[in-house]
Amino acid sequence: MGDQQSPEEKFKLITRNLQEVLGEERLKEILKERELKVYWGTATTGKPHVAYFVPMSKIADFLKAGCEVTILFADLHAYLDNMKAPWELLELRVQYYEQVIKAMLESIGVPLDKLKFVKGTDYQLSREYTLDVYRLSSMVTEHDAKKAGAEVVKQVEHPLLSGLLYPGLQALDEEYLKVDAQSGGVDQRKIFTLAEKYLPSLGYTKRIHMMNPMVPGLTGGKMSSSEEVLDLLKGH
């Protein structure tokens, strides 16, 4: 379907229902030359909740527009976020997430054969990535790292150093996944702007960032991973 669309039609489909896009002109330029490469990542922490259908429907739009889409299961991020996923459970969590995400995509008619699934620890423990983490750590201020993760990393009275690393790793993922754009909720905006600020300092290209609106939780605030998909759909 994507091959039969004009760059303008693809742009409209890619950006529809988004709350904000950083880098619209770059997006238009890429679509005139080739298909967009985009990734969406999820930290494998609690159980996926009903709000996951928002990014799933956006992924469906990306695919209809001919984009090359990668879904990242960010297992290392889950561990760094206040150890929400114990190290010994990372592999099992990834397997669980993959089954749930695939089922959600299939339920809304998304063809899985056009998607690429990647596990964070498949490349985030490599020598090159690790060196870039150190390089980035020598540039990013504590203030910027803390600010970037404020709406994503669990906030506790005595925060761990791992929570400060989290935003930088997410920025580096854009380079190591070789994408043009990252998609996420608007709660990721500060991480996206950190990536735009610091990736060029490492000699890497500034990426496009596309943000979905957030789905409010049943108890106020954004949807929590404690509100499970199946329980919500059953009305429990």
PDB file of C-alpha atoms in Angstrom:
ATOM      1  CA  MET A   1       0.000   0.000   0.000  1.00  0.00           C
ATOM      2  CA  GLY A   2       2.824   2.405   0.898  1.00  0.00           C
ATOM      3  CA  ASP A   3       4.345   2.197  -2.598  1.00  0.00           C
ATOM      4  CA  GLN A   4       1.165   3.563  -4.179  1.00  0.00           C
ATOM      5  CA  GLN A   5       0.991   6.652  -1.968  1.00  0.00           C
ATOM      6  CA  SER A   6       2.503  10.071  -2.567  1.00  0.00           C
ATOM      7  CA  PRO A   7       4.942  11.515  -0.003  1.00  0.00           C
ATOM      8  CA  GLU A   8       2.169  13.895   1.100  1.00  0.00           C
ATOM      9  CA  GLU A   9      -0.269  11.027   1.680  1.00  0.00           C
ATOM     10  CA  LYS A  10       2.349   9.087   3.636  1.00  0.00           C
ATOM     11  CA  PHE A  11       3.114  12.145   5.763  1.00  0.00           C
ATOM     12  CA  LYS A  12      -0.563  12.598   6.587  1.00  0.00           C
ATOM     13  CA  LEU A  13      -0.936   8.940   7.592  1.00  0.00           C
ATOM     14  CA  ILE A  14       2.278   8.889   9.633  1.00  0.00           C
ATOM     15  CA  THR A  15       1.374  12.024  11.599  1.00  0.00           C
ATOM     16  CA  ARG A  16      -2.387  11.637  12.038  1.00  0.00           C
ATOM     17  CA  ASN A  17      -3.662  11.677  15.630  1.00  0.00           C
ATOM     18  CA  LEU A  18      -0.211  12.569  16.975  1.00  0.00           C
ATOM     19  CA  GLN A  19       0.015  15.239  19.647  1.00  0.00           C
ATOM     20  CA  GLU A  20       3.384  16.554  18.472  1.00  0.00           C
ATOM     21  CA  VAL A  21       6.117  15.964  15.898  1.00  0.00           C
ATOM     22  CA  LEU A  22       9.678  17.250  16.308  1.00  0.00           C
ATOM     23  CA  GLY A  23      11.366  17.399  12.908  1.00  0.00           C
ATOM     24  CA  GLU A  24       8.444  17.623  10.471  1.00  0.00           C
ATOM     25  CA  GLU A  25      10.531  19.102   7.651  1.00  0.00           C
ATOM     26  CA  ARG A  26      13.130  16.347   7.917  1.00  0.00           C
ATOM     27  CA  LEU A  27      10.294  13.810   7.815  1.00  0.00           C
ATOM     28  CA  LYS A  28       8.946  15.327   4.606  1.00  0.00           C
ATOM     29  CA  GLU A  29      12.428  15.293   3.039  1.00  0.00           C
ATOM     30  CA  ILE A  30      12.953  11.595   3.804  1.00  0.00           C
ATOM     31  CA  LEU A  31       9.538  10.618   2.421  1.00  0.00           C
ATOM     32  CA  LYS A  32      10.428  12.260  -0.900  1.00  0.00           C
ATOM     33  CA  GLU A  33      13.506  10.002  -1.141  1.00  0.00           C
ATOM     34  CA  ARG A  34      12.626   6.681   0.521  1.00  0.00           C
ATOM     35  CA  GLU A  35      10.579   4.915   3.184  1.00  0.00           C
ATOM     36  CA  LEU A  36      10.872   6.108   6.789  1.00  0.00           C
ATOM     37  CA  LYS A  37      12.632   3.902   9.361  1.00  0.00           C
ATOM     38  CA  VAL A  38      10.989   4.253  12.766  1.00  0.00           C
ATOM     39  CA  TYR A  39      11.098   2.472  16.103  1.00  0.00           C
ATOM     40  CA  TRP A  40       8.841   2.225  19.115  1.00  0.00           C
ATOM     41  CA  GLY A  41      10.205   0.820  22.349  1.00  0.00           C
ATOM     42  CA  THR A  42       8.669  -0.498  25.531  1.00  0.00           C
ATOM     43  CA  ALA A  43      10.429  -1.272  28.792  1.00  0.00           C
ATOM     44  CA  THR A  44       9.452  -4.769  29.933  1.00  0.00           C
ATOM     45  CA  THR A  45       8.357  -3.798  33.466  1.00  0.00           C
ATOM     46  CA  GLY A  46       4.783  -4.523  34.605  1.00  0.00           C
ATOM     47  CA  LYS A  47       2.050  -6.122  32.551  1.00  0.00           C
ATOM     48  CA  PRO A  48       1.086  -4.330  29.289  1.00  0.00           C
ATOM     49  CA  HIS A  49      -2.104  -2.294  29.784  1.00  0.00           C
ATOM     50  CA  VAL A  50      -5.005  -1.186  27.649  1.00  0.00           C
ATOM     51  CA  ALA A  51      -3.289   2.106  26.715  1.00  0.00           C
ATOM     52  CA  TYR A  52      -0.850   0.067  24.605  1.00  0.00           C
ATOM     53  CA  PHE A  53      -3.519   0.032  21.911  1.00  0.00           C
ATOM     54  CA  VAL A  54      -2.669   3.707  21.201  1.00  0.00           C
ATOM     55  CA  PRO A  55       0.894   3.028  19.995  1.00  0.00           C
ATOM     56  CA  MET A  56      -0.272  -0.228  18.368  1.00  0.00           C
ATOM     57  CA  SER A  57      -2.751   1.685  16.191  1.00  0.00           C
ATOM     58  CA  LYS A  58       0.006   4.177  15.345  1.00  0.00           C
ATOM     59  CA  ILE A  59       2.304   1.329  14.329  1.00  0.00           C
ATOM     60  CA  ALA A  60      -0.496   0.177  12.018  1.00  0.00           C
ATOM     61  CA  ASP A  61      -0.455   3.659  10.400  1.00  0.00           C
ATOM     62  CA  PHE A  62       3.334   3.504   9.973  1.00  0.00           C
ATOM     63  CA  LEU A  63       3.075   0.160   8.202  1.00  0.00           C
ATOM     64  CA  LYS A  64       0.246   1.354   5.947  1.00  0.00           C
ATOM     65  CA  ALA A  65       2.485   4.271   4.972  1.00  0.00           C
ATOM     66  CA  GLY A  66       5.259   1.865   3.977  1.00  0.00           C
ATOM     67  CA  CYS A  67       7.546   2.555   6.950  1.00  0.00           C
ATOM     68  CA  GLU A  68      10.174   0.087   8.120  1.00  0.00           C
ATOM     69  CA  VAL A  69       9.115  -0.452  11.744  1.00  0.00           C
ATOM     70  CA  THR A  70      11.157  -1.863  14.632  1.00  0.00           C
ATOM     71  CA  ILE A  71       9.676  -2.714  18.019  1.00  0.00           C
ATOM     72  CA  LEU A  72      12.252  -2.659  20.814  1.00  0.00           C
ATOM     73  CA  PHE A  73      11.726  -4.721  23.956  1.00  0.00           C
ATOM     74  CA  ALA A  74      13.843  -2.620  26.299  1.00  0.00           C
ATOM     75  CA  ASP A  75      14.752  -5.237  28.886  1.00  0.00           C
ATOM     76  CA  LEU A  76      17.859  -3.453  30.161  1.00  0.00           C
ATOM     77  CA  HIS A  77      15.846  -0.232  30.577  1.00  0.00           C
ATOM     78  CA  ALA A  78      13.340  -2.170  32.692  1.00  0.00           C
ATOM     79  CA  TYR A  79      16.134  -3.213  35.025  1.00  0.00           C
ATOM     80  CA  LEU A  80      17.600   0.305  35.210  1.00  0.00           C
ATOM     81  CA  ASP A  81      14.197   1.820  36.082  1.00  0.00           C
ATOM     82  CA  ASN A  82      14.442   1.153  39.824  1.00  0.00           C
ATOM     83  CA  MET A  83      14.859  -2.572  39.074  1.00  0.00           C
ATOM     84  CA  LYS A  84      11.198  -2.975  38.086  1.00  0.00           C
ATOM     85  CA  ALA A  85      12.288  -6.157  36.301  1.00  0.00           C
ATOM     86  CA  PRO A  86      14.796  -8.301  38.261  1.00  0.00           C
ATOM     87  CA  TRP A  87      17.817  -9.366  36.171  1.00  0.00           C
ATOM     88  CA  GLU A  88      16.956 -13.065  36.391  1.00  0.00           C
ATOM     89  CA  LEU A  89      13.464 -12.395  35.014  1.00  0.00           C
ATOM     90  CA  LEU A  90      14.459 -10.241  32.026  1.00  0.00           C
ATOM     91  CA  GLU A  91      14.317 -13.018  29.439  1.00  0.00           C
ATOM     92  CA  LEU A  92      10.944 -14.295  30.654  1.00  0.00           C
ATOM     93  CA  ARG A  93       9.543 -10.765  30.701  1.00  0.00           C
ATOM     94  CA  VAL A  94      10.646 -10.228  27.094  1.00  0.00           C
ATOM     95  CA  GLN A  95       8.963 -13.465  26.003  1.00  0.00           C
ATOM     96  CA  TYR A  96       5.768 -12.447  27.801  1.00  0.00           C
ATOM     97  CA  TYR A  97       5.773  -8.961  26.304  1.00  0.00           C
ATOM     98  CA  GLU A  98       6.404 -10.287  22.821  1.00  0.00           C
ATOM     99  CA  GLN A  99       3.393 -12.607  23.000  1.00  0.00           C
ATOM    100  CA  VAL A 100       1.090  -9.897  24.383  1.00  0.00           C
ATOM    101  CA  ILE A 101       2.261  -7.208  21.919  1.00  0.00           C
ATOM    102  CA  LYS A 102       1.890  -9.573  18.961  1.00  0.00           C
ATOM    103  CA  ALA A 103      -1.618 -10.546  20.092  1.00  0.00           C
ATOM    104  CA  MET A 104      -2.598  -6.869  20.410  1.00  0.00           C
ATOM    105  CA  LEU A 105      -1.263  -6.100  16.924  1.00  0.00           C
ATOM    106  CA  GLU A 106      -3.028  -9.088  15.396  1.00  0.00           C
ATOM    107  CA  SER A 107      -6.283  -8.071  17.074  1.00  0.00           C
ATOM    108  CA  ILE A 108      -6.292  -4.801  15.111  1.00  0.00           C
ATOM    109  CA  GLY A 109      -5.173  -6.398  11.854  1.00  0.00           C
ATOM    110  CA  VAL A 110      -1.490  -5.426  11.814  1.00  0.00           C
ATOM    111  CA  PRO A 111       0.647  -7.783   9.641  1.00  0.00           C
ATOM    112  CA  LEU A 112       3.510  -9.020  11.817  1.00  0.00           C
ATOM    113  CA  ASP A 113       5.662 -10.022   8.834  1.00  0.00           C
ATOM    114  CA  LYS A 114       6.414  -6.348   8.163  1.00  0.00           C
ATOM    115  CA  LEU A 115       7.679  -5.747  11.679  1.00  0.00           C
ATOM    116  CA  LYS A 116      11.129  -6.260  13.179  1.00  0.00           C
ATOM    117  CA  PHE A 117      11.369  -7.209  16.864  1.00  0.00           C
ATOM    118  CA  VAL A 118      14.597  -6.464  18.763  1.00  0.00           C
ATOM    119  CA  LYS A 119      15.639  -7.121  22.374  1.00  0.00           C
ATOM    120  CA  GLY A 120      17.686  -4.366  24.002  1.00  0.00           C
ATOM    121  CA  THR A 121      20.337  -6.618  25.507  1.00  0.00           C
ATOM    122  CA  ASP A 122      21.055  -8.058  22.044  1.00  0.00           C
ATOM    123  CA  TYR A 123      23.146  -4.941  21.344  1.00  0.00           C
ATOM    124  CA  GLN A 124      23.189  -2.765  24.482  1.00  0.00           C
ATOM    125  CA  LEU A 125      25.910  -4.889  26.104  1.00  0.00           C
ATOM    126  CA  SER A 126      28.248  -4.643  23.116  1.00  0.00           C
ATOM    127  CA  ARG A 127      31.649  -2.952  23.382  1.00  0.00           C
ATOM    128  CA  GLU A 128      30.658  -0.137  20.999  1.00  0.00           C
ATOM    129  CA  TYR A 129      27.397   0.664  22.768  1.00  0.00           C
ATOM    130  CA  THR A 130      29.051   0.552  26.205  1.00  0.00           C
ATOM    131  CA  LEU A 131      31.766   2.968  25.090  1.00  0.00           C
ATOM    132  CA  ASP A 132      29.093   5.333  23.790  1.00  0.00           C
ATOM    133  CA  VAL A 133      27.320   5.168  27.154  1.00  0.00           C
ATOM    134  CA  TYR A 134      30.569   6.348  28.789  1.00  0.00           C
ATOM    135  CA  ARG A 135      31.071   9.023  26.135  1.00  0.00           C
ATOM    136  CA  LEU A 136      27.536  10.295  26.636  1.00  0.00           C
ATOM    137  CA  SER A 137      27.919  10.208  30.426  1.00  0.00           C
ATOM    138  CA  SER A 138      30.864  12.581  30.101  1.00  0.00           C
ATOM    139  CA  MET A 139      28.658  15.128  28.305  1.00  0.00           C
ATOM    140  CA  VAL A 140      25.191  14.945  29.885  1.00  0.00           C
ATOM    141  CA  THR A 141      24.735  16.904  33.098  1.00  0.00           C
ATOM    142  CA  GLU A 142      23.065  15.348  36.137  1.00  0.00           C
ATOM    143  CA  HIS A 143      20.395  18.051  35.857  1.00  0.00           C
ATOM    144  CA  ASP A 144      19.568  17.191  32.231  1.00  0.00           C
ATOM    145  CA  ALA A 145      19.502  13.442  32.886  1.00  0.00           C
ATOM    146  CA  LYS A 146      17.200  13.807  35.894  1.00  0.00           C
ATOM    147  CA  LYS A 147      14.912  16.220  34.063  1.00  0.00           C
ATOM    148  CA  ALA A 148      14.713  13.961  30.992  1.00  0.00           C
ATOM    149  CA  GLY A 149      13.583  10.944  32.986  1.00  0.00           C
ATOM    150  CA  ALA A 150      11.207  12.764  35.339  1.00  0.00           C
ATOM    151  CA  GLU A 151       8.004  11.566  33.641  1.00  0.00           C
ATOM    152  CA  VAL A 152       9.230   8.105  32.672  1.00  0.00           C
ATOM    153  CA  VAL A 153      11.594   6.767  35.346  1.00  0.00           C
ATOM    154  CA  LYS A 154      10.003   5.860  38.679  1.00  0.00           C
ATOM    155  CA  GLN A 155      10.502   8.739  41.116  1.00  0.00           C
ATOM    156  CA  VAL A 156      11.616   7.692  44.596  1.00  0.00           C
ATOM    157  CA  GLU A 157      12.952   9.465  47.690  1.00  0.00           C
ATOM    158  CA  HIS A 158      16.481   8.127  47.179  1.00  0.00           C
ATOM    159  CA  PRO A 159      16.916   7.779  43.392  1.00  0.00           C
ATOM    160  CA  LEU A 160      19.455   5.339  41.993  1.00  0.00           C
ATOM    161  CA  LEU A 161      22.215   6.239  39.547  1.00  0.00           C
ATOM    162  CA  SER A 162      20.650   3.773  37.076  1.00  0.00           C
ATOM    163  CA  GLY A 163      17.677   6.099  36.620  1.00  0.00           C
ATOM    164  CA  LEU A 164      20.033   8.809  35.358  1.00  0.00           C
ATOM    165  CA  LEU A 165      21.490   6.447  32.743  1.00  0.00           C
ATOM    166  CA  TYR A 166      18.065   5.481  31.381  1.00  0.00           C
ATOM    167  CA  PRO A 167      17.409   8.588  29.188  1.00  0.00           C
ATOM    168  CA  GLY A 168      20.875   8.443  27.634  1.00  0.00           C
ATOM    169  CA  LEU A 169      20.483   4.796  26.686  1.00  0.00           C
ATOM    170  CA  GLN A 170      17.160   5.539  25.036  1.00  0.00           C
ATOM    171  CA  ALA A 171      18.853   8.287  23.030  1.00  0.00           C
ATOM    172  CA  LEU A 172      21.629   5.921  21.906  1.00  0.00           C
ATOM    173  CA  ASP A 173      19.050   3.339  20.801  1.00  0.00           C
ATOM    174  CA  GLU A 174      18.123   5.647  17.916  1.00  0.00           C
ATOM    175  CA  GLU A 175      21.626   5.323  16.496  1.00  0.00           C
ATOM    176  CA  TYR A 176      22.122   1.628  17.147  1.00  0.00           C
ATOM    177  CA  LEU A 177      18.745   0.678  15.681  1.00  0.00           C
ATOM    178  CA  LYS A 178      19.664   2.731  12.578  1.00  0.00           C
ATOM    179  CA  VAL A 179      16.331   4.561  12.412  1.00  0.00           C
ATOM    180  CA  ASP A 180      15.217   7.984  11.208  1.00  0.00           C
ATOM    181  CA  ALA A 181      12.598   8.456  13.900  1.00  0.00           C
ATOM    182  CA  GLN A 182      11.392   7.346  17.303  1.00  0.00           C
ATOM    183  CA  SER A 183       7.742   7.149  18.286  1.00  0.00           C
ATOM    184  CA  GLY A 184       6.424   7.310  21.840  1.00  0.00           C
ATOM    185  CA  GLY A 185       4.021   8.961  24.235  1.00  0.00           C
ATOM    186  CA  VAL A 186       4.189  12.679  24.926  1.00  0.00           C
ATOM    187  CA  ASP A 187       5.560  11.737  28.370  1.00  0.00           C
ATOM    188  CA  GLN A 188       8.789  10.858  26.513  1.00  0.00           C
ATOM    189  CA  ARG A 189       9.260  14.406  25.228  1.00  0.00           C
ATOM    190  CA  LYS A 190      12.077  15.349  27.606  1.00  0.00           C
ATOM    191  CA  ILE A 191      14.001  12.199  26.677  1.00  0.00           C
ATOM    192  CA  PHE A 192      13.470  13.032  22.997  1.00  0.00           C
ATOM    193  CA  THR A 193      14.807  16.571  23.434  1.00  0.00           C
ATOM    194  CA  LEU A 194      17.802  15.210  25.365  1.00  0.00           C
ATOM    195  CA  ALA A 195      18.521  12.914  22.404  1.00  0.00           C
ATOM    196  CA  GLU A 196      18.249  15.839  19.993  1.00  0.00           C
ATOM    197  CA  LYS A 197      20.640  17.884  22.115  1.00  0.00           C
ATOM    198  CA  TYR A 198      23.340  15.279  22.756  1.00  0.00           C
ATOM    199  CA  LEU A 199      23.434  12.773  19.862  1.00  0.00           C
ATOM    200  CA  PRO A 200      25.026  15.333  17.503  1.00  0.00           C
ATOM    201  CA  SER A 201      27.777  15.807  20.119  1.00  0.00           C
ATOM    202  CA  LEU A 202      28.681  12.141  19.572  1.00  0.00           C
ATOM    203  CA  GLY A 203      28.748  12.666  15.817  1.00  0.00           C
ATOM    204  CA  TYR A 204      25.311  11.089  15.281  1.00  0.00           C
ATOM    205  CA  THR A 205      22.325  12.469  13.388  1.00  0.00           C
ATOM    206  CA  LYS A 206      19.473  14.168  15.224  1.00  0.00           C
ATOM    207  CA  ARG A 207      16.376  12.043  14.795  1.00  0.00           C
ATOM    208  CA  ILE A 208      12.687  12.808  14.239  1.00  0.00           C
ATOM    209  CA  HIS A 209      10.390  12.358  17.250  1.00  0.00           C
ATOM    210  CA  MET A 210       6.681  11.600  17.054  1.00  0.00           C
ATOM    211  CA  MET A 211       4.455  11.668  20.123  1.00  0.00           C
ATOM    212  CA  ASN A 212       1.091  10.099  20.867  1.00  0.00           C
ATOM    213  CA  PRO A 213      -1.258  11.688  23.408  1.00  0.00           C
ATOM    214  CA  MET A 214      -1.376   9.899  26.775  1.00  0.00           C
ATOM    215  CA  VAL A 215      -4.332   7.794  27.901  1.00  0.00           C
ATOM    216  CA  PRO A 216      -5.458   8.783  31.429  1.00  0.00           C
ATOM    217  CA  GLY A 217      -5.511   6.000  34.015  1.00  0.00           C
ATOM    218  CA  LEU A 218      -8.548   4.918  36.001  1.00  0.00           C
ATOM    219  CA  THR A 219      -7.164   6.579  39.113  1.00  0.00           C
ATOM    220  CA  GLY A 220      -5.906   9.780  37.474  1.00  0.00           C
ATOM    221  CA  GLY A 221      -2.573  10.528  35.830  1.00  0.00           C
ATOM    222  CA  LYS A 222      -1.222   8.439  32.972  1.00  0.00           C
ATOM    223  CA  MET A 223      -2.149   4.789  32.555  1.00  0.00           C
ATOM    224  CA  SER A 224      -0.140   2.531  34.837  1.00  0.00           C
ATOM    225  CA  SER A 225       1.285  -0.902  34.126  1.00  0.00           C
ATOM    226  CA  SER A 226      -0.615  -2.116  37.205  1.00  0.00           C
ATOM    227  CA  GLU A 227      -3.880  -1.751  35.256  1.00  0.00           C
ATOM    228  CA  GLU A 228      -3.831  -4.931  33.213  1.00  0.00           C
ATOM    229  CA  VAL A 229      -5.206  -5.347  29.707  1.00  0.00           C
ATOM    230  CA  LEU A 230      -7.285  -8.412  30.416  1.00  0.00           C
ATOM    231  CA  ASP A 231      -8.726  -7.143  33.695  1.00  0.00           C
ATOM    232  CA  LEU A 232      -9.725  -3.819  32.135  1.00  0.00           C
ATOM    233  CA  LEU A 233     -11.307  -5.479  29.118  1.00  0.00           C
ATOM    234  CA  LYS A 234     -13.246  -7.815  31.428  1.00  0.00           C
ATOM    235  CA  GLY A 235     -14.379  -4.855  33.515  1.00  0.00           C
ATOM    236  CA  HIS A 236     -12.584  -6.036  36.676  1.00  0.00           C
TER     237      HIS A 236
END
